[in-house]
CSV table of C-alpha atoms in Angstrom, one decimal:
chain,number,residue,atom,x,y,z
A,1,ILE,CA,-43.3,64.5,13.6
A,2,PRO,CA,-42.8,60.7,14.0
A,3,LYS,CA,-44.7,58.1,12.2
A,4,GLY,CA,-48.1,57.6,13.7
A,5,GLY,CA,-48.6,61.1,15.3
A,6,ARG,CA,-47.1,62.9,18.3
A,7,LYS,CA,-47.6,60.1,20.8
A,8,GLY,CA,-46.0,57.5,18.7
A,9,GLY,CA,-47.3,54.5,16.7
A,10,HIS,CA,-49.3,51.5,17.9
A,11,LYS,CA,-46.2,49.3,18.2
A,12,GLY,CA,-45.2,48.6,21.8
A,13,ARG,CA,-48.4,49.7,23.5
A,14,ALA,CA,-49.4,46.0,24.3
A,15,ARG,CA,-46.1,45.0,25.5
A,16,GLN,CA,-45.7,44.1,29.1
A,17,CYS,CA,-42.5,43.3,30.8
A,18,MET,CA,-42.4,40.9,33.7
A,19,SER,CA,-39.8,40.6,36.3
A,20,PRO,CA,-38.1,37.2,37.0
A,21,GLU,CA,-39.9,36.9,40.3
A,22,GLU,CA,-43.3,37.4,38.7
A,23,ILE,CA,-42.4,34.7,36.2
A,24,ASP,CA,-41.5,32.2,39.0
A,25,VAL,CA,-44.6,32.9,40.9
A,26,GLN,CA,-46.7,32.3,37.8
A,27,LEU,CA,-44.8,29.0,37.2
A,28,GLN,CA,-45.3,28.0,40.8
A,29,ALA,CA,-49.1,28.7,40.4
A,30,GLU,CA,-49.3,26.6,37.2
A,31,LYS,CA,-47.4,23.7,38.9
A,32,GLN,CA,-49.8,23.8,41.9
A,33,LYS,CA,-52.8,23.8,39.6
A,34,ALA,CA,-51.3,20.8,37.6
A,35,ARG,CA,-50.7,19.0,40.8
A,36,GLU,CA,-54.2,19.5,42.0
A,37,GLU,CA,-55.6,18.3,38.7
A,38,GLU,CA,-53.5,15.1,39.0
A,39,GLU,CA,-54.6,14.5,42.6
A,40,GLN,CA,-58.2,14.8,41.6
A,41,LYS,CA,-57.7,12.3,38.7
A,42,GLU,CA,-55.8,9.8,40.7
A,43,GLY,CA,-57.5,10.2,44.0
A,44,GLY,CA,-55.7,9.0,47.1
A,45,ASP,CA,-52.5,8.0,45.2
A,46,GLY,CA,-51.7,11.7,44.6
A,47,ALA,CA,-50.2,12.3,47.9
A,48,LYS,CA,-47.4,9.7,47.4
A,49,LYS,CA,-46.7,11.0,43.9
A,50,SER,CA,-46.4,14.6,45.0
A,51,LEU,CA,-43.6,13.7,47.3
A,52,ASP,CA,-41.7,12.1,44.5
A,53,SER,CA,-42.4,15.1,42.2
A,54,ASP,CA,-40.8,17.5,44.7
A,55,ASP,CA,-37.5,16.0,43.8
A,56,ASN,CA,-37.9,16.6,40.2
A,57,GLU,CA,-39.4,20.1,40.7
A,58,ASP,CA,-36.4,21.9,39.2
A,59,GLU,CA,-36.4,19.6,36.2
A,60,ASP,CA,-40.1,20.2,35.6
A,61,ASP,CA,-39.6,23.9,36.1
A,62,TYR,CA,-36.9,23.9,33.4
A,63,GLN,CA,-39.0,21.7,31.0
A,64,GLN,CA,-42.0,24.0,31.3
A,65,ARG,CA,-39.9,27.1,30.6
A,66,ARG,CA,-38.5,25.4,27.7
A,67,LYS,CA,-41.8,24.4,26.3
A,68,ARG,CA,-43.1,27.8,26.6
A,69,VAL,CA,-40.3,29.3,24.6
A,70,GLU,CA,-40.4,26.5,22.1
A,71,GLY,CA,-44.1,27.0,21.8
A,72,LEU,CA,-43.6,30.6,20.7
A,73,ILE,CA,-41.2,29.6,18.1
A,74,ASN,CA,-43.1,27.8,15.3
A,75,ASN,CA,-40.3,27.7,12.7
A,76,LYS,CA,-37.4,25.4,13.0
A,77,ASN,CA,-34.0,26.5,11.9
A,78,PRO,CA,-32.8,24.1,9.3
A,79,ASN,CA,-29.2,25.2,9.9
A,80,ARG,CA,-29.3,24.4,13.6
A,81,VAL,CA,-27.5,21.2,14.6
A,82,ALA,CA,-28.9,19.5,17.7
A,83,GLN,CA,-26.2,19.0,20.3
A,84,THR,CA,-25.8,15.5,21.4
A,85,THR,CA,-23.9,14.4,24.4
A,86,LYS,CA,-21.8,11.3,24.0
A,87,LYS,CA,-20.8,8.9,26.7
A,88,LEU,CA,-17.1,8.0,27.2
A,89,THR,CA,-17.8,4.5,25.9
A,90,GLN,CA,-19.2,5.9,22.7
A,91,LEU,CA,-16.2,8.2,22.0
A,92,ASP,CA,-13.9,6.8,19.4
A,93,LEU,CA,-10.4,7.8,20.7
A,94,ASP,CA,-8.5,5.5,18.5
A,95,GLY,CA,-10.3,6.4,15.2
A,96,PRO,CA,-9.1,8.7,12.6
A,97,LYS,CA,-8.9,12.3,13.8
A,98,GLU,CA,-9.6,15.3,11.6
A,99,LEU,CA,-6.5,17.3,11.0
A,100,SER,CA,-6.3,20.9,10.9
A,101,ARG,CA,-5.6,22.9,7.8
A,102,ARG,CA,-2.0,23.5,8.7
A,103,GLU,CA,-1.3,19.9,9.6
A,104,ARG,CA,-2.9,18.7,6.2
A,105,GLN,CA,-0.8,21.2,4.4
A,106,GLU,CA,2.4,20.2,6.2
A,107,ILE,CA,1.6,16.5,5.3
A,108,GLU,CA,0.9,17.3,1.7
A,109,LYS,CA,4.2,19.3,1.6
A,110,GLN,CA,6.2,16.4,2.9
A,111,LYS,CA,4.5,14.0,0.4
A,112,ALA,CA,5.3,16.3,-2.4
A,113,LYS,CA,8.9,16.6,-1.3
A,114,GLU,CA,9.2,12.7,-1.2
A,115,ARG,CA,7.6,12.4,-4.7
A,116,TYR,CA,10.1,15.1,-6.0
A,117,MET,CA,13.0,13.3,-4.5
A,118,LYS,CA,11.9,9.9,-5.8
A,119,MET,CA,11.5,11.4,-9.4
A,120,HIS,CA,14.8,13.2,-9.1
A,121,LEU,CA,16.7,10.1,-8.1
A,122,ALA,CA,15.0,8.2,-11.0
A,123,ASP,CA,16.1,11.0,-13.4
A,124,LEU,CA,19.7,10.9,-12.1
A,125,ALA,CA,19.8,7.2,-12.5
A,126,ARG,CA,18.5,7.5,-16.1
A,127,VAL,CA,21.1,10.2,-16.7
A,128,THR,CA,24.0,8.0,-15.4
A,129,ILE,CA,22.8,5.1,-17.6
A,130,ILE,CA,22.7,7.3,-20.7
A,131,ARG,CA,26.2,8.8,-19.9
A,132,LYS,CA,27.6,5.3,-19.4
A,133,GLN,CA,26.1,4.2,-22.7
A,134,GLN,CA,27.5,7.4,-24.4
A,135,ASP,CA,30.9,6.7,-23.0
A,136,ASP,CA,30.9,3.1,-24.1
A,137,ALA,CA,29.8,4.1,-27.6
A,138,ALA,CA,32.5,6.8,-27.7
A,139,ARG,CA,35.2,4.2,-26.6
A,140,LYS,CA,34.0,1.7,-29.2
A,141,LYS,CA,34.2,4.4,-31.9
A,142,GLU,CA,37.7,5.4,-30.8
A,143,GLU,CA,38.8,1.8,-30.7
A,144,GLU,CA,37.3,1.2,-34.2
A,145,ARG,CA,39.0,4.3,-35.5
A,146,LYS,CA,42.4,3.2,-34.1
A,147,ALA,CA,42.0,-0.2,-35.5
A,148,LYS,CA,41.2,1.3,-38.9
A,149,ASP,CA,44.2,3.7,-38.6
A,150,ASN,CA,46.5,0.8,-37.7
A,151,ALA,CA,45.1,-1.3,-40.7
A,152,THR,CA,45.6,1.6,-43.2
A,153,LEU,CA,49.1,2.4,-41.8
A,154,SER,CA,50.3,-1.1,-42.1
A,155,GLY,CA,49.4,-1.3,-45.8
A,156,LYS,CA,50.5,2.2,-47.0
A,157,PRO,CA,53.3,4.4,-46.2
A,158,MET,CA,52.8,7.1,-43.6
A,159,GLN,CA,52.0,10.5,-44.9
A,160,SER,CA,52.3,13.7,-43.0
A,161,LEU,CA,49.1,15.6,-42.8
A,162,SER,CA,50.5,19.0,-42.8
A,163,LEU,CA,52.9,18.6,-45.6
A,164,ASN,CA,51.1,15.9,-47.6
A,165,LYS,CA,54.5,14.3,-48.4
A,166,GLN,CA,55.5,10.7,-47.9
A,167,LEU,CA,58.2,10.0,-45.6
């Protein structure tokens, strides 16, 4: 047995569905009533104004439908962003454009590669300088050793290292 008995609950009993034609007829009747009220308020000027209002009839119809729907909704969605239309003069075509995620990643990748190459070249330059200094130091040491050997050889007779005998 369903909730609320055999015939169903109380929900849905008061609902009435209207066809679009009925809604249009109702809107037209309300417009006519509003026009008559305006004519009564203004007197003779109402006839001239009604001719001008026929041009804006579609806009008025749209606005009234919209007001009805907005009247039913009493809560505003804080997450809803109002859409604003911009004119071509207001658009900033030369301004900075937001890049997509892939474009940003590609640019970051290129910058990282440039940083790496710059640091790598600096390291290579540092290594070549250190090698040059080490080569110069080794050359100096070798020259000093040769000079010391020449000085010791000129003062003493030459000895054979393997035999430790004087020649």
